[in-house]
Amino acid sequence: MTGSAPGPSTAFAGRNTIERLARFGFCARGAVYCVVGVLAVLAAVGAGGKAGDSENALRFVLLGPLGPWIVGLIALGLWGFAAWRLVEAVTDADRRGTSPKGLMVRGAHLVSAGIYAGLGLTAASLALGLGLQSDGDGLQDWTAWLLAKPFGRFAVALIGLGVAGGGVGFLVKAVRGDVTERLALDAARQAWAEPVGRFGYAARGIAFLIIGGFVVVAAWYQASSEVKGLSGAFQALRAQPYGRILLAIVAAGHVACGAFGLIQARYRRIDAPDIDQADDAVARAVRPTG
């Protein structure tokens, strides 16, 4: 008989596959942020290290024992995380709904899917020995391209405001949000997981505010050279009064962000659809209309 629906065991296996991808992805993302944060902390206290971004962290890991293999595994994990974010956005696996807030969160997940897919590509390129030489700042390249378009200046400004708004959202969640609402934790585990999550969200919020500010300044002066990523945010903190202390705190927050990612990898509730349902939803979302 053709066209029959998959049986319960097949659907369960599909859900397990997506869940494993998601957990592997949370683990890979968490590991990257841990390395980013540790290197920035070391830079802040003058013990070596470099206050850089995720690509810098991947390059550091690449130089260690079994570096290409580890970076290759991270690449697979980041692609798994990107796939989970896409599933979240398209199928509403987390039941965010279609309210304005829910659609904004799902839209942010869609953007996140693209970002982590790109970072996974960078990691794979490094692991295979294809990306050992940087060919420029991609953020500045994209900003220059957009500034050259009609109304590009306004588009860049809106993007900058959006990034800064995301930073405000992280800070609000760090102070008032329930950062463990989607984690299956008992009271003892929640007692230490919650402050780790709040510290991590606060650090990411500060970084996003600074990065968004750079983008808005680039729009104001119509100069893509003003755009800086996470490494630029770290440098801006270091340049302030008591900059070493500020950098150390925010860098430690990124370690906490990474640690919270590892906690999510273990304890997050993941209500994944089966693979066939996810494939159908993604296909409907990307199918051209008209």
Short mmCIF file of C-alpha atoms in Angstrom, two decimals:
data_model
loop_
_atom_site.label_atom_id
_atom_site.label_comp_id
_atom_site.label_asym_id
_atom_site.label_seq_id
_atom_site.Cartn_x
_atom_site.Cartn_y
_atom_site.Cartn_z
CA MET A 1 0.00 0.00 0.00
CA THR A 2 1.52 3.32 -1.08
CA GLY A 3 1.32 6.71 0.61
CA SER A 4 0.88 5.27 4.11
CA ALA A 5 1.96 7.38 7.07
CA PRO A 6 5.09 6.38 8.99
CA GLY A 7 4.46 4.17 11.98
CA PRO A 8 4.99 5.30 15.58
CA SER A 9 8.47 3.76 15.81
CA THR A 10 9.59 5.52 12.60
CA ALA A 11 8.25 8.90 13.78
CA PHE A 12 9.94 8.41 17.17
CA ALA A 13 13.24 7.68 15.45
CA GLY A 14 12.83 10.86 13.40
CA ARG A 15 12.17 12.92 16.50
CA ASN A 16 15.20 11.38 18.18
CA THR A 17 17.38 12.35 15.20
CA ILE A 18 16.33 15.99 15.37
CA GLU A 19 16.72 16.01 19.15
CA ARG A 20 20.23 14.59 18.92
CA LEU A 21 21.14 17.20 16.31
CA ALA A 22 19.82 19.94 18.58
CA ARG A 23 21.67 18.69 21.67
CA PHE A 24 24.90 18.24 19.72
CA GLY A 25 24.39 21.76 18.39
CA PHE A 26 23.89 23.31 21.83
CA CYS A 27 27.07 21.51 22.93
CA ALA A 28 29.13 22.78 19.97
CA ARG A 29 27.89 26.34 20.34
CA GLY A 30 28.56 26.24 24.08
CA ALA A 31 32.09 24.97 23.53
CA VAL A 32 32.85 27.80 21.10
CA TYR A 33 31.64 30.47 23.54
CA CYS A 34 33.62 28.89 26.37
CA VAL A 35 36.80 29.18 24.29
CA VAL A 36 35.92 32.75 23.22
CA GLY A 37 35.38 33.74 26.85
CA VAL A 38 38.46 32.01 28.26
CA LEU A 39 40.75 33.60 25.66
CA ALA A 40 39.26 37.04 26.36
CA VAL A 41 39.64 36.58 30.14
CA LEU A 42 43.29 35.65 29.65
CA ALA A 43 43.78 38.76 27.51
CA ALA A 44 42.12 40.93 30.16
CA VAL A 45 44.39 39.72 32.95
CA GLY A 46 47.53 39.84 30.80
CA ALA A 47 48.08 36.08 30.73
CA GLY A 48 48.13 35.66 26.96
CA GLY A 49 45.03 34.87 24.97
CA LYS A 50 43.17 37.13 22.60
CA ALA A 51 39.87 38.96 22.94
CA GLY A 52 38.46 37.77 19.64
CA ASP A 53 35.36 36.31 18.05
CA SER A 54 34.15 32.79 17.31
CA GLU A 55 36.45 32.36 14.30
CA ASN A 56 39.45 33.27 16.46
CA ALA A 57 38.33 30.63 18.95
CA LEU A 58 38.08 28.01 16.20
CA ARG A 59 41.57 28.88 14.98
CA PHE A 60 42.89 28.47 18.53
CA VAL A 61 41.30 25.03 18.85
CA LEU A 62 42.66 24.11 15.42
CA LEU A 63 46.23 24.53 16.68
CA GLY A 64 45.71 22.17 19.63
CA PRO A 65 45.95 18.38 19.82
CA LEU A 66 43.63 16.74 17.27
CA GLY A 67 42.65 20.27 16.26
CA PRO A 68 41.26 19.54 12.77
CA TRP A 69 39.16 16.65 14.10
CA ILE A 70 37.76 18.69 16.97
CA VAL A 71 37.00 21.69 14.75
CA GLY A 72 35.38 19.33 12.25
CA LEU A 73 33.12 17.96 15.00
CA ILE A 74 32.29 21.52 16.03
CA ALA A 75 31.35 22.27 12.41
CA LEU A 76 28.92 19.34 12.39
CA GLY A 77 27.50 20.49 15.71
CA LEU A 78 27.01 24.04 14.51
CA TRP A 79 25.17 22.75 11.44
CA GLY A 80 23.03 20.67 13.76
CA PHE A 81 22.25 23.78 15.80
CA ALA A 82 21.41 25.71 12.64
CA ALA A 83 19.07 22.89 11.59
CA TRP A 84 17.34 22.99 14.98
CA ARG A 85 16.90 26.75 14.80
CA LEU A 86 15.36 26.35 11.34
CA VAL A 87 13.00 23.67 12.63
CA GLU A 88 12.08 25.91 15.59
CA ALA A 89 11.34 28.84 13.31
CA VAL A 90 9.35 26.97 10.67
CA THR A 91 7.46 24.32 12.67
CA ASP A 92 7.08 26.35 15.90
CA ALA A 93 8.47 23.39 17.83
CA ASP A 94 8.74 25.52 20.97
CA ARG A 95 5.12 26.69 20.60
CA ARG A 96 5.94 30.38 20.45
CA GLY A 97 2.72 30.98 18.55
CA THR A 98 1.85 33.65 16.01
CA SER A 99 1.62 36.65 18.33
CA PRO A 100 3.93 39.56 17.43
CA LYS A 101 6.37 38.48 20.13
CA GLY A 102 6.23 34.85 19.03
CA LEU A 103 6.84 35.76 15.39
CA MET A 104 9.76 37.99 16.39
CA VAL A 105 11.36 35.12 18.33
CA ARG A 106 10.82 32.72 15.45
CA GLY A 107 12.25 35.27 13.03
CA ALA A 108 15.31 35.65 15.27
CA HIS A 109 15.69 31.86 15.21
CA LEU A 110 15.65 31.95 11.42
CA VAL A 111 18.42 34.56 11.40
CA SER A 112 20.31 32.49 13.97
CA ALA A 113 20.06 29.45 11.70
CA GLY A 114 21.80 31.36 8.92
CA ILE A 115 24.51 32.72 11.23
CA TYR A 116 25.40 29.33 12.71
CA ALA A 117 25.26 27.61 9.34
CA GLY A 118 27.82 30.16 8.17
CA LEU A 119 29.98 29.63 11.25
CA GLY A 120 29.77 25.89 10.67
CA LEU A 121 31.00 26.45 7.12
CA THR A 122 33.93 28.46 8.48
CA ALA A 123 34.74 25.69 10.96
CA ALA A 124 34.58 23.03 8.23
CA SER A 125 36.83 25.14 5.99
CA LEU A 126 39.38 25.46 8.79
CA ALA A 127 39.23 21.75 9.61
CA LEU A 128 39.89 20.86 5.97
CA GLY A 129 42.71 23.37 5.65
CA LEU A 130 40.80 25.57 3.23
CA GLY A 131 40.34 28.68 5.35
CA LEU A 132 43.63 29.29 7.10
CA GLN A 133 44.02 32.76 5.57
CA SER A 134 41.40 35.38 6.29
CA ASP A 135 40.31 37.40 3.26
CA GLY A 136 38.86 40.35 5.11
CA ASP A 137 36.09 41.32 7.45
CA GLY A 138 32.86 39.82 6.18
CA LEU A 139 30.71 42.15 8.29
CA GLN A 140 32.34 45.19 6.74
CA ASP A 141 32.06 43.71 3.26
CA TRP A 142 28.34 43.10 3.66
CA THR A 143 27.83 46.58 5.14
CA ALA A 144 29.70 48.20 2.25
CA TRP A 145 27.57 46.27 -0.24
CA LEU A 146 24.36 47.34 1.50
CA LEU A 147 25.42 50.98 1.88
CA ALA A 148 25.92 51.14 -1.88
CA LYS A 149 22.25 50.26 -2.50
CA PRO A 150 19.33 52.71 -2.62
CA PHE A 151 18.18 53.39 0.94
CA GLY A 152 21.08 51.20 2.08
CA ARG A 153 22.00 53.69 4.79
CA PHE A 154 18.56 53.32 6.36
CA ALA A 155 18.67 49.53 6.04
CA VAL A 156 22.02 49.42 7.83
CA ALA A 157 20.68 51.71 10.57
CA LEU A 158 17.65 49.45 11.05
CA ILE A 159 19.90 46.40 11.27
CA GLY A 160 22.03 48.15 13.87
CA LEU A 161 18.96 49.09 15.89
CA GLY A 162 17.72 45.52 15.60
CA VAL A 163 21.02 44.15 16.92
CA ALA A 164 21.00 46.66 19.77
CA GLY A 165 17.37 45.75 20.46
CA GLY A 166 18.43 42.13 20.70
CA GLY A 167 21.00 43.21 23.26
CA VAL A 168 18.32 44.95 25.30
CA GLY A 169 16.25 41.77 25.09
CA PHE A 170 19.16 39.70 26.43
CA LEU A 171 19.68 42.16 29.30
CA VAL A 172 15.98 42.15 30.20
CA LYS A 173 15.98 38.35 30.20
CA ALA A 174 19.10 38.33 32.35
CA VAL A 175 17.43 40.55 34.95
CA ARG A 176 13.76 39.60 34.82
CA GLY A 177 13.31 36.58 32.56
CA ASP A 178 13.00 32.91 33.41
CA VAL A 179 16.23 31.68 31.85
CA THR A 180 15.60 28.07 32.89
CA GLU A 181 11.97 27.84 31.76
CA ARG A 182 12.77 25.30 29.03
CA LEU A 183 15.16 23.22 31.11
CA ALA A 184 14.19 20.03 32.95
CA LEU A 185 15.94 20.80 36.24
CA ASP A 186 15.26 19.90 39.84
CA ALA A 187 15.59 22.59 42.52
CA ALA A 188 19.22 21.77 43.33
CA ARG A 189 20.39 22.02 39.72
CA GLN A 190 18.33 25.13 39.06
CA ALA A 191 20.00 26.87 42.01
CA TRP A 192 23.33 26.95 40.16
CA ALA A 193 22.14 26.84 36.54
CA GLU A 194 20.00 30.00 36.82
CA PRO A 195 22.79 32.43 37.85
CA VAL A 196 25.06 30.97 35.16
CA GLY A 197 22.36 31.62 32.56
CA ARG A 198 21.66 35.15 33.80
CA PHE A 199 25.35 36.05 33.74
CA GLY A 200 25.69 34.65 30.23
CA TYR A 201 22.64 36.50 28.90
CA ALA A 202 23.87 39.77 30.45
CA ALA A 203 27.28 39.44 28.80
CA ARG A 204 25.73 38.69 25.41
CA GLY A 205 23.39 41.65 25.87
CA ILE A 206 26.29 44.05 26.46
CA ALA A 207 28.15 42.69 23.42
CA PHE A 208 25.07 43.03 21.19
CA LEU A 209 24.49 46.62 22.35
CA ILE A 210 28.06 47.58 21.43
CA ILE A 211 27.97 45.75 18.09
CA GLY A 212 24.61 47.33 17.24
CA GLY A 213 26.05 50.73 18.11
CA PHE A 214 28.93 50.15 15.69
CA VAL A 215 26.46 49.35 12.91
CA VAL A 216 24.38 52.47 13.59
CA VAL A 217 27.55 54.60 13.53
CA ALA A 218 28.49 53.01 10.21
CA ALA A 219 25.11 54.02 8.82
CA TRP A 220 25.46 57.56 10.19
CA TYR A 221 28.87 58.11 8.61
CA GLN A 222 28.17 55.80 5.65
CA ALA A 223 31.46 54.05 6.43
CA SER A 224 31.54 50.27 6.57
CA SER A 225 34.90 50.46 8.36
CA GLU A 226 33.01 51.47 11.51
CA VAL A 227 31.38 48.04 11.75
CA LYS A 228 32.98 45.73 14.30
CA GLY A 229 32.04 42.27 15.53
CA LEU A 230 32.58 40.66 18.92
CA SER A 231 36.33 41.29 18.87
CA GLY A 232 35.60 44.98 18.29
CA ALA A 233 33.16 44.98 21.21
CA PHE A 234 35.86 43.50 23.44
CA GLN A 235 38.34 46.15 22.26
CA ALA A 236 35.82 48.91 22.96
CA LEU A 237 35.39 47.66 26.51
CA ARG A 238 39.16 47.44 26.97
CA ALA A 239 39.51 51.09 25.90
CA GLN A 240 37.21 52.35 28.66
CA PRO A 241 38.29 53.46 32.14
CA TYR A 242 38.87 50.29 34.17
CA GLY A 243 38.78 48.54 30.81
CA ARG A 244 40.62 45.43 31.96
CA ILE A 245 38.01 44.86 34.65
CA LEU A 246 35.11 45.48 32.27
CA LEU A 247 36.62 43.15 29.67
CA ALA A 248 37.27 40.46 32.27
CA ILE A 249 33.67 40.60 33.51
CA VAL A 250 32.09 40.47 30.05
CA ALA A 251 34.55 37.80 28.94
CA ALA A 252 33.72 35.70 32.00
CA GLY A 253 30.08 36.18 31.07
CA HIS A 254 30.80 34.61 27.70
CA VAL A 255 32.32 31.63 29.49
CA ALA A 256 29.08 31.45 31.46
CA CYS A 257 27.12 31.70 28.20
CA GLY A 258 29.07 28.75 26.85
CA ALA A 259 28.59 26.77 30.06
CA PHE A 260 24.87 27.47 29.89
CA GLY A 261 24.88 26.11 26.35
CA LEU A 262 26.34 22.88 27.69
CA ILE A 263 23.61 22.82 30.34
CA GLN A 264 21.02 23.28 27.60
CA ALA A 265 22.58 20.42 25.65
CA ARG A 266 21.87 18.13 28.58
CA TYR A 267 18.67 19.44 30.14
CA ARG A 268 16.70 21.43 27.55
CA ARG A 269 13.21 20.18 26.75
CA ILE A 270 13.21 19.55 23.00
CA ASP A 271 9.79 18.72 21.56
CA ALA A 272 10.99 17.95 18.06
CA PRO A 273 8.64 17.04 15.22
CA ASP A 274 9.48 13.91 13.27
CA ILE A 275 11.74 14.38 10.27
CA ASP A 276 8.99 14.00 7.65
CA GLN A 277 6.90 16.72 9.29
CA ALA A 278 9.91 19.01 9.59
CA ASP A 279 10.86 18.43 5.94
CA ASP A 280 7.32 19.21 4.80
CA ALA A 281 7.18 22.40 6.88
CA VAL A 282 10.55 23.64 5.60
CA ALA A 283 9.58 22.81 2.01
CA ARG A 284 6.34 24.81 2.36
CA ALA A 285 8.26 27.73 3.85
CA VAL A 286 10.81 27.95 1.04
CA ARG A 287 8.49 27.00 -1.85
CA PRO A 288 8.10 30.02 -4.15
CA THR A 289 4.61 31.47 -4.33
CA GLY A 290 2.67 32.49 -7.38
#
